[in-house]
Coordinates of C-alpha atoms and ligand atoms in Angstrom, one line a residue:
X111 CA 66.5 96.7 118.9
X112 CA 67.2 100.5 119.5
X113 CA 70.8 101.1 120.4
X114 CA 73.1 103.4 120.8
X115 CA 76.4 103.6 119.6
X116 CA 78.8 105.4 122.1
X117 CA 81.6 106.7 119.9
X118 CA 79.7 105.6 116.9
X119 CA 81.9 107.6 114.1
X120 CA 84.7 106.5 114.8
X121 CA 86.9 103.8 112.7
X122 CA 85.0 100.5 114.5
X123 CA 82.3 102.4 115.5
X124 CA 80.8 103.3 112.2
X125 CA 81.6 100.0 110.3
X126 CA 79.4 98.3 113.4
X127 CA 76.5 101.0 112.5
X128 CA 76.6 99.5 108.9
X129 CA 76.3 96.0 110.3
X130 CA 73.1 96.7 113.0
X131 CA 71.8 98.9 110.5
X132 CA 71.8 95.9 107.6
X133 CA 70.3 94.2 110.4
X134 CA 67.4 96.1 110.9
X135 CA 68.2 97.3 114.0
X136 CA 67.4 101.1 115.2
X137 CA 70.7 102.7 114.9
X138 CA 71.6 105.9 117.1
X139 CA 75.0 107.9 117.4
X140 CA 76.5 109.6 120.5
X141 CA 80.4 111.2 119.8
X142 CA 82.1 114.4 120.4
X143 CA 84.4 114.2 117.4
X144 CA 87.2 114.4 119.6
X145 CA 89.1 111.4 117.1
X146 CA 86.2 111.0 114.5
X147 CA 85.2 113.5 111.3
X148 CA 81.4 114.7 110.9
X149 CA 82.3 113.4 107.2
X150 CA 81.7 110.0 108.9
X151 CA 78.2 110.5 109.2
X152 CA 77.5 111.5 105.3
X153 CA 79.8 108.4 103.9
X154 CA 77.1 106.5 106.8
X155 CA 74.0 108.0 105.3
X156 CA 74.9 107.7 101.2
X157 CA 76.1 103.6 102.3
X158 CA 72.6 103.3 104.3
X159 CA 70.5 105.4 102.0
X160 CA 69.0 106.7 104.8
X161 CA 69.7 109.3 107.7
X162 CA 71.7 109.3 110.2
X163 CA 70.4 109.9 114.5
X164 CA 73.3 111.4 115.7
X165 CA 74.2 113.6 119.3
X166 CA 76.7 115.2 119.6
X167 CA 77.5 114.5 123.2
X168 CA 80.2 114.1 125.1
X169 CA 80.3 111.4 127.7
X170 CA 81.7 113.3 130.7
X171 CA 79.2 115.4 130.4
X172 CA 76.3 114.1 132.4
X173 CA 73.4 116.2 131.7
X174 CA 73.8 115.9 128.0
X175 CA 73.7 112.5 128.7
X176 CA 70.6 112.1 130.6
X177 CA 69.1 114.5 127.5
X178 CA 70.2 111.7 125.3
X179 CA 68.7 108.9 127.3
X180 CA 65.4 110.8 127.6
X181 CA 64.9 111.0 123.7
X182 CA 64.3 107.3 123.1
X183 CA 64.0 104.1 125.2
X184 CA 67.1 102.4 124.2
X185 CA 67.5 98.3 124.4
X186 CA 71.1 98.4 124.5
X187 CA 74.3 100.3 124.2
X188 CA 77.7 99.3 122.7
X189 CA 80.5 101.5 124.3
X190 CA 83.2 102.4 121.6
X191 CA 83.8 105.9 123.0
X192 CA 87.5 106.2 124.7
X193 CA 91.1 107.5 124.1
X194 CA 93.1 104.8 122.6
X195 CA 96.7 105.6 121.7
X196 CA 99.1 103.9 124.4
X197 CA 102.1 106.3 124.1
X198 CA 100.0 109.5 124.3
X199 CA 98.0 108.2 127.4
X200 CA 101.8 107.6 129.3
X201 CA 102.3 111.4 128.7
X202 CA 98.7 112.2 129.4
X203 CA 97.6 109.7 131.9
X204 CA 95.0 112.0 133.5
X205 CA 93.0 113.1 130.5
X206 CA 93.1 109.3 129.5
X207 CA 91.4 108.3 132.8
X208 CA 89.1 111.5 133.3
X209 CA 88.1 110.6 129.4
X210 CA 88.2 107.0 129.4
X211 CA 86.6 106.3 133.0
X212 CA 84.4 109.0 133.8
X213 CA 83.3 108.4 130.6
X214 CA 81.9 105.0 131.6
X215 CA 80.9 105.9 135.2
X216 CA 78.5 108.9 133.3
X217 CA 77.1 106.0 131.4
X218 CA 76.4 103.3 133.1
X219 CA 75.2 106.1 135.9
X220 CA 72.7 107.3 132.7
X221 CA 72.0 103.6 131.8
X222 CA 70.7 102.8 135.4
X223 CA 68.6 106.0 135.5
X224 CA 66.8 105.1 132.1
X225 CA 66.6 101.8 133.0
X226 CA 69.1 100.3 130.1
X227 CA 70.6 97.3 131.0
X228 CA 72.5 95.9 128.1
X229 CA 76.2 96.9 127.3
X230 CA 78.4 96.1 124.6
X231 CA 81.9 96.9 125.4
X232 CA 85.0 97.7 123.1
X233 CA 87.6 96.3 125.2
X234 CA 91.3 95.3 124.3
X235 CA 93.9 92.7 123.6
X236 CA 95.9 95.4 125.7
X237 CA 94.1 93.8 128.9
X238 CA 96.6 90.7 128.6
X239 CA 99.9 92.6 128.5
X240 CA 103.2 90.3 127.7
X241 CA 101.4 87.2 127.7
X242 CA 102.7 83.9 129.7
X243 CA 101.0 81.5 127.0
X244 CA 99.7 81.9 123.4
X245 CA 97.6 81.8 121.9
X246 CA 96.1 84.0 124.7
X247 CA 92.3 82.8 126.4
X248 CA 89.9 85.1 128.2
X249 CA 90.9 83.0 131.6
X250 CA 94.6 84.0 130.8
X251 CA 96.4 86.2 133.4
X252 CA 95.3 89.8 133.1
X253 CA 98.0 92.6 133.5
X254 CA 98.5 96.2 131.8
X255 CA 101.4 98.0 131.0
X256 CA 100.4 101.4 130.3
X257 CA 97.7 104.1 131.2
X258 CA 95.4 103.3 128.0
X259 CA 95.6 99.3 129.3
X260 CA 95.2 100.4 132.7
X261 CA 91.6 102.3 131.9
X262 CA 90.2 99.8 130.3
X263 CA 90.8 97.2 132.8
X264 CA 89.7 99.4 135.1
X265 CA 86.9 99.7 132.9
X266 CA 85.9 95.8 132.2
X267 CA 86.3 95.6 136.3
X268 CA 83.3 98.4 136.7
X269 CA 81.3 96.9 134.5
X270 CA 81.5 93.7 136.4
X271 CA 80.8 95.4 139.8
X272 CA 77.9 96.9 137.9
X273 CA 75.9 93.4 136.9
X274 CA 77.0 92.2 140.3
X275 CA 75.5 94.9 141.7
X276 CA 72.0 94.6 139.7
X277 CA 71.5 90.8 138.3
X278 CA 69.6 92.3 135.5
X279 CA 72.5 94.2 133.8
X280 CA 73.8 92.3 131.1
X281 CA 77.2 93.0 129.7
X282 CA 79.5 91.7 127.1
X283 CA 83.2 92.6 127.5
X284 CA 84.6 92.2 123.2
X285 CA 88.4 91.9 123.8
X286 CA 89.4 93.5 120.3
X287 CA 92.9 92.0 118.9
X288 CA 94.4 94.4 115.9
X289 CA 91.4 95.6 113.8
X290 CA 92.5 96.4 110.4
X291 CA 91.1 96.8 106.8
X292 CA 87.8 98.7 105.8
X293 CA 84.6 98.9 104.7
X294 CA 84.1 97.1 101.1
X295 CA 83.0 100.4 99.6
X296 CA 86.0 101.9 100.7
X297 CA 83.9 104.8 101.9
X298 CA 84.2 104.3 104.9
X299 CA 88.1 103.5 107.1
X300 CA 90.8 104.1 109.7
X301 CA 91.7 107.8 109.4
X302 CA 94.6 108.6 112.5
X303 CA 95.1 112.1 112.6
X304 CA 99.0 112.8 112.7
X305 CA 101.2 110.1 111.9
X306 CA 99.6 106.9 112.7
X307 CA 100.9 104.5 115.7
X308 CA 99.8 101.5 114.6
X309 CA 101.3 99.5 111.6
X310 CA 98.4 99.1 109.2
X311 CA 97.9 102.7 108.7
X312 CA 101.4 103.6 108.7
X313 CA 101.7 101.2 105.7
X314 CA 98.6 102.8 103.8
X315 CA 99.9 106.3 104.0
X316 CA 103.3 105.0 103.1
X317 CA 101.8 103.2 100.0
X318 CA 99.8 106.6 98.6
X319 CA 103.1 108.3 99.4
X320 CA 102.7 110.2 102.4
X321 CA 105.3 109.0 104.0
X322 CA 108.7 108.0 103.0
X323 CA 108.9 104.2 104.4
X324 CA 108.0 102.2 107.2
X325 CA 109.8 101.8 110.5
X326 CA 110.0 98.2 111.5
X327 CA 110.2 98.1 115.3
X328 CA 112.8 95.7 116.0
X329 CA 114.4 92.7 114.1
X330 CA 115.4 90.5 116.2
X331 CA 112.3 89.2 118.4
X332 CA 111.7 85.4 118.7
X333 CA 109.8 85.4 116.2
X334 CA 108.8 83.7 113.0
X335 CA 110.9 86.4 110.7
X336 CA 112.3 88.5 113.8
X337 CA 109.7 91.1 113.6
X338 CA 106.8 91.2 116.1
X339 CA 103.9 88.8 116.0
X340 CA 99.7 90.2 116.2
X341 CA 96.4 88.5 115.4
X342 CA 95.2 91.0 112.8
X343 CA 91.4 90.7 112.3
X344 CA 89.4 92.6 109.3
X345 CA 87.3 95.3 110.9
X346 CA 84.2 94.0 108.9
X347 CA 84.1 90.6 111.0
X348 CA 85.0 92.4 114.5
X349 CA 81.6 94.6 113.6
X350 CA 79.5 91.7 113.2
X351 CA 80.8 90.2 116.5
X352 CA 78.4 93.4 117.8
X353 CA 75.7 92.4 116.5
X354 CA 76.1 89.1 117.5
X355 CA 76.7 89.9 121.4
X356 CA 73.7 91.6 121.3
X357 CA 72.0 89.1 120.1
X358 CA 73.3 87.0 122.5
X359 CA 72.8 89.2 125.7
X360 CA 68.9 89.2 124.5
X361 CA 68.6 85.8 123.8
X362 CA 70.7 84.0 127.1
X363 CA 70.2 86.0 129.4
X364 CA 74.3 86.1 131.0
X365 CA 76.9 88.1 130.6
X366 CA 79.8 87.6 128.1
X367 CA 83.8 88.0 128.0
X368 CA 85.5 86.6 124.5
X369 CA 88.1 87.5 122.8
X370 CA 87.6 88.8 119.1
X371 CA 90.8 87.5 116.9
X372 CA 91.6 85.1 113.8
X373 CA 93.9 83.2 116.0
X374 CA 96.7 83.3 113.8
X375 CA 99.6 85.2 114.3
X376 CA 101.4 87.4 111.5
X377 CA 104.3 89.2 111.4
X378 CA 105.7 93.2 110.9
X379 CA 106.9 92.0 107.2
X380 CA 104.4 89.0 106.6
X381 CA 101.5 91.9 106.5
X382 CA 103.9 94.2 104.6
X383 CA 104.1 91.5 101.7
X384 CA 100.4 91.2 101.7
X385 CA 99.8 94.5 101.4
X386 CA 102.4 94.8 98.7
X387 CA 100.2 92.1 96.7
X388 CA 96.9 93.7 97.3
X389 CA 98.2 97.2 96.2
X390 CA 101.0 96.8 93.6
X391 CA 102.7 99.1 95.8
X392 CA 106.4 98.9 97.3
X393 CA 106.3 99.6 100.8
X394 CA 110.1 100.5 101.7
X395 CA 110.8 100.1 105.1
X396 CA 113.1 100.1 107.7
X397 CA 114.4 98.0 110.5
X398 CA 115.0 99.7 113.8
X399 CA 115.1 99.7 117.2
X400 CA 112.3 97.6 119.2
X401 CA 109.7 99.8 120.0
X402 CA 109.0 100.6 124.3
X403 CA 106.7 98.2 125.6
X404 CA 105.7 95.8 123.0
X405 CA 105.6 92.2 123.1
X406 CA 107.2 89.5 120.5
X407 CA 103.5 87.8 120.1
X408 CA 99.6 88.2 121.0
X409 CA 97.4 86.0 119.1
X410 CA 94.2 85.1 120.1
X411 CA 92.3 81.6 121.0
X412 CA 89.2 82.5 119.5
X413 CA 87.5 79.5 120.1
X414 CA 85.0 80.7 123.4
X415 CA 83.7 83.3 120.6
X416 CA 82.5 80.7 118.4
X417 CA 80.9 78.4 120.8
X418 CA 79.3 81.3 122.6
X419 CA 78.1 83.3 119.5
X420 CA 78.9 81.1 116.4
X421 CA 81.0 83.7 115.4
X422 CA 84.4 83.5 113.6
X423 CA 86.5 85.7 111.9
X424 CA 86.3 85.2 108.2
X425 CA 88.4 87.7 106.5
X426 CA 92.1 86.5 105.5
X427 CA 94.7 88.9 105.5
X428 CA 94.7 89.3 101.9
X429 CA 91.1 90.6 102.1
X430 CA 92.0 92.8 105.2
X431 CA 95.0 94.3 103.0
X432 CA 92.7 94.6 99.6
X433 CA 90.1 97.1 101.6
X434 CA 92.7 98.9 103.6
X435 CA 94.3 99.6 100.4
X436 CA 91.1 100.2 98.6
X437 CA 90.1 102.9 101.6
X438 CA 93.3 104.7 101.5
X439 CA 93.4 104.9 97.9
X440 CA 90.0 106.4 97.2
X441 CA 90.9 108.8 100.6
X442 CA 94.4 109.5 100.2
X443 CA 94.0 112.1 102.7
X444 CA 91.2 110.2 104.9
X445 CA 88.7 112.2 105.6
X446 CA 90.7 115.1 104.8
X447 CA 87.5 117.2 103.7
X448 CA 87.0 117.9 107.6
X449 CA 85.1 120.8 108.1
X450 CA 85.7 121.6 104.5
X451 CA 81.8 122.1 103.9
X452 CA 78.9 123.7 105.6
X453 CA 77.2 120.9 106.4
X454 CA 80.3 119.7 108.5
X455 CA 80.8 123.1 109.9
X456 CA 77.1 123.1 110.9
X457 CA 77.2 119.8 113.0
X458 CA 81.3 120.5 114.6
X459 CA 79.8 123.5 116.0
X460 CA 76.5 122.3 116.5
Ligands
LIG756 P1 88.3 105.8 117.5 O1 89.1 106.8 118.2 O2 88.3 105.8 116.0 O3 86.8 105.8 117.9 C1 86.4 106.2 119.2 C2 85.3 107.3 119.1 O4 84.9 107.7 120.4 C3 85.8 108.5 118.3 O5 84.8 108.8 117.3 C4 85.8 109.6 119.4 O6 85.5 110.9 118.9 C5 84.8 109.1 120.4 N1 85.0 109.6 121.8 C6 86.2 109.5 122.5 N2 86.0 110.0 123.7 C7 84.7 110.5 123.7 C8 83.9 111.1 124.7 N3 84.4 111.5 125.9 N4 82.6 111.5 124.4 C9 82.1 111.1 123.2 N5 82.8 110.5 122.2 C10 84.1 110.2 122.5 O7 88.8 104.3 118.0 P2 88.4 102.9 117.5 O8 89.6 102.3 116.9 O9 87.1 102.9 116.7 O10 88.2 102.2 118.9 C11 86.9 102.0 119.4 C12 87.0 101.4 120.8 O11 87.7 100.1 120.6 C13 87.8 102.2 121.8 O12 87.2 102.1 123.0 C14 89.2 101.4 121.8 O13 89.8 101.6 123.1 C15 88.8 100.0 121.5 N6 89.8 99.2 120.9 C16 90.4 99.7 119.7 C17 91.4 98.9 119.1 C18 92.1 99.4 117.9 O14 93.2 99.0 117.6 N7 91.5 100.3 117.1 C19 91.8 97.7 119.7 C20 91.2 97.3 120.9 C21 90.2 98.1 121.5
LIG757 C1 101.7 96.0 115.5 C2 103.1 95.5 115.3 C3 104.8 96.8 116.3 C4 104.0 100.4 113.9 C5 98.1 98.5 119.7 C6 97.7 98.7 121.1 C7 96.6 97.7 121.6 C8 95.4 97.8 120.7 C9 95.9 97.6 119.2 C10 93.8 99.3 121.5 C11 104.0 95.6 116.5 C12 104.9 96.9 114.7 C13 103.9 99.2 114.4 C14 105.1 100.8 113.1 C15 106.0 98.6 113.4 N1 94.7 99.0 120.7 N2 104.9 98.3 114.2 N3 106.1 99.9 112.9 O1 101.1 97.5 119.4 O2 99.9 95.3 118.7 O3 98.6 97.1 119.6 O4 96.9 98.6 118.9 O5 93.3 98.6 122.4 O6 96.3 98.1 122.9 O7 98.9 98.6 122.0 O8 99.6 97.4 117.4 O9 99.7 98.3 115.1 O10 100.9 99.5 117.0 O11 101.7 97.3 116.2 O12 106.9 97.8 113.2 O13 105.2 101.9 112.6 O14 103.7 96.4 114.3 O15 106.0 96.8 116.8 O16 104.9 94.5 116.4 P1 99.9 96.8 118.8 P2 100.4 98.2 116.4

């Protein structure tokens, strides 16, 4: 197939160009580098051995997009490009839905004018908030508790309207739990610029010493240890699930909602003991106060995923720790090298 990867360079992004890409398939980019490095696309082309199609294009803009459509006849299109840090989109809740949603209204609006009608889309755990059972199914109650949530609920909802409105338009809606770990080269990883929100990074740059220790967000949850609860799944598997969805939109025909999770629940201090083990490292941490808005527990029932695509998560958290740690070690900066060459100059301002 030809596809297009919306938001291809960034962390999920380019480990799913990897997997289409050792699947044959015709792999092209779209991002604006607006949370991704042009270094991406060099790591991509020395894994692949081959070049890189990349756009720089960004999707609000409408007319680049059409430009893009009209350069090939895409199959399909997985849709990875959005704002995704919940505290920054409560302080910036307009630029996460002018981003985020427009975003997906230009798309869709270019899909239907080029006559693309299949979607892979990178939705979210977030979509259950605090959840009334666990572990959580795709039938479970859906409520958001932030702007972030909010979008790409909003999001999942337009996309339904969109195959209701045309019976041809197939989507699958891939509800993401807590992707961690890297590429096995280590080439190739979750780079947050700032200091990171979520835990696994925070631990990596804690364990190459760029930051002093971790802060544990609250001790005293109902939990197995006290500290909160997630269904942590190895970036490597949640990129295959991409290429299985699509494989599954050509082949059945109907559209597609699963969740993408191990189904088992670990803990703040369970995945700082795993990472110890993987790295050698100490990671000192600290407990404090429980974070605003998160949840004791959000684990997955992964189960529809399997029967639907035959896919299941296969990475343990020992392997997800081993190539986070193997990532951040070889990039103790990330991809710190940011514009550091001409090359990356050449395509930030191109
Ligand atoms: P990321 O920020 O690393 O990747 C997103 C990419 O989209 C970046 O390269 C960014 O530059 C690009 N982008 C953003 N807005 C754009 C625009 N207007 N035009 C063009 N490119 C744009 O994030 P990620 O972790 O790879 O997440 C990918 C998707 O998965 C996102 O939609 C996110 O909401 C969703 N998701 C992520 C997680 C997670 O914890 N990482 C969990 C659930 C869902
Ligand atoms: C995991 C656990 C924290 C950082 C977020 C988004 C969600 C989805 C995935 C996109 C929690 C604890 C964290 C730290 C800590 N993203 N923690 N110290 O909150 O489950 O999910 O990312 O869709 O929408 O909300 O992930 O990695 O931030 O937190 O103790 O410095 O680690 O309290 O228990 P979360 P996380």
């Amino acid at each position: 197939m030809r596809i297009l990867l919306c938001g291809g360079t960034g962390y999920i992004g380019c480990h799913a160009y990897l997997v289409l890409a050792a699947r044959g398939h015709e792999v092209t980019i779209a991002d604006n580098f607006s949370n991704s490095s042009p270094q991406v696309l060099h790591r991509l082309e020395t894994l692949t051995e081959s070049s890189v199609n990349f756009h720089r294009v960004d999707m609000r803009d409408r007319l680049a997009l059409a430009k893009l459509f009209s350069t090939r006849r895409f199959d399909a299109v997985v849709h990875f490009a959005a704002l995704k840090a919940v505290g920054e989109s409560c302080e910036r809740p307009l630029d996460y839905f002018d981003n985020n949603i427009s975003g997906t209204i230009n798309l869709l609006q270019a899909m239907r004018e080029a006559e693309v009608r299949n979607l892979v889309f990178s939705s979210s755990a977030t979509v259950y908030g605090d959840p009334e059972r666990l572990p959580i199914r795709e039938d479970a109650r859906l409520q958001v508790t932030n702007p972030y949530g909010r979008t790409k609920l909003v999001m999942e909802e337009l996309i339904g309207d969109v195959c209701r409105a045309d019976p041809a338009f197939r989507s699958a809606n891939l509800r993401y739990f807590n992707p961690v770990g890297a590429h096995e080269s280590g080439m190739v990883g979750e780079d947050p610029g700032g200091i990171p929100n979520n835990l696994m990074p925070y631990i990596c740059q804690v364990a190459v010493g760029l930051r002093d220790k971790l802060s544990v967000f609250g001790g005293d949850w109902p939990t197995v240890d006290g500290t909160g609860v997630r269904d942590y799944i190895h970036v490597m598997d949640l990129a295959r699930a991409h290429a299985d969805a699509l494989d599954y939109l050509a082949r059945e025909d109907r559209n597609l909602t699963v969740n993408l999770g191990t189904g088992k629940g670990v803990s703040v201090l369970e995945l700082v003991r795993g990472f110890e083990k993987a790295s050698g490292r100490n990671i000192p941490y600290e407990i404090v106060d429980r974070r605003n808005g998160d949840v004791a527990e959000v684990y997955a029932d992964p189960s529809l995923a399997q029967r639907l695509l035959g896919w299941r998560a296969e990475f343990d958290v020992d392997a997800m720790c081993r190539d986070a740690w193997r990532w951040q070690s070889l990039n103790p900066q990330g991809y710190a090298s940011l514009f550091s060459t001409e090359s990356d100059r050449a395509l930030a301002t191109a």
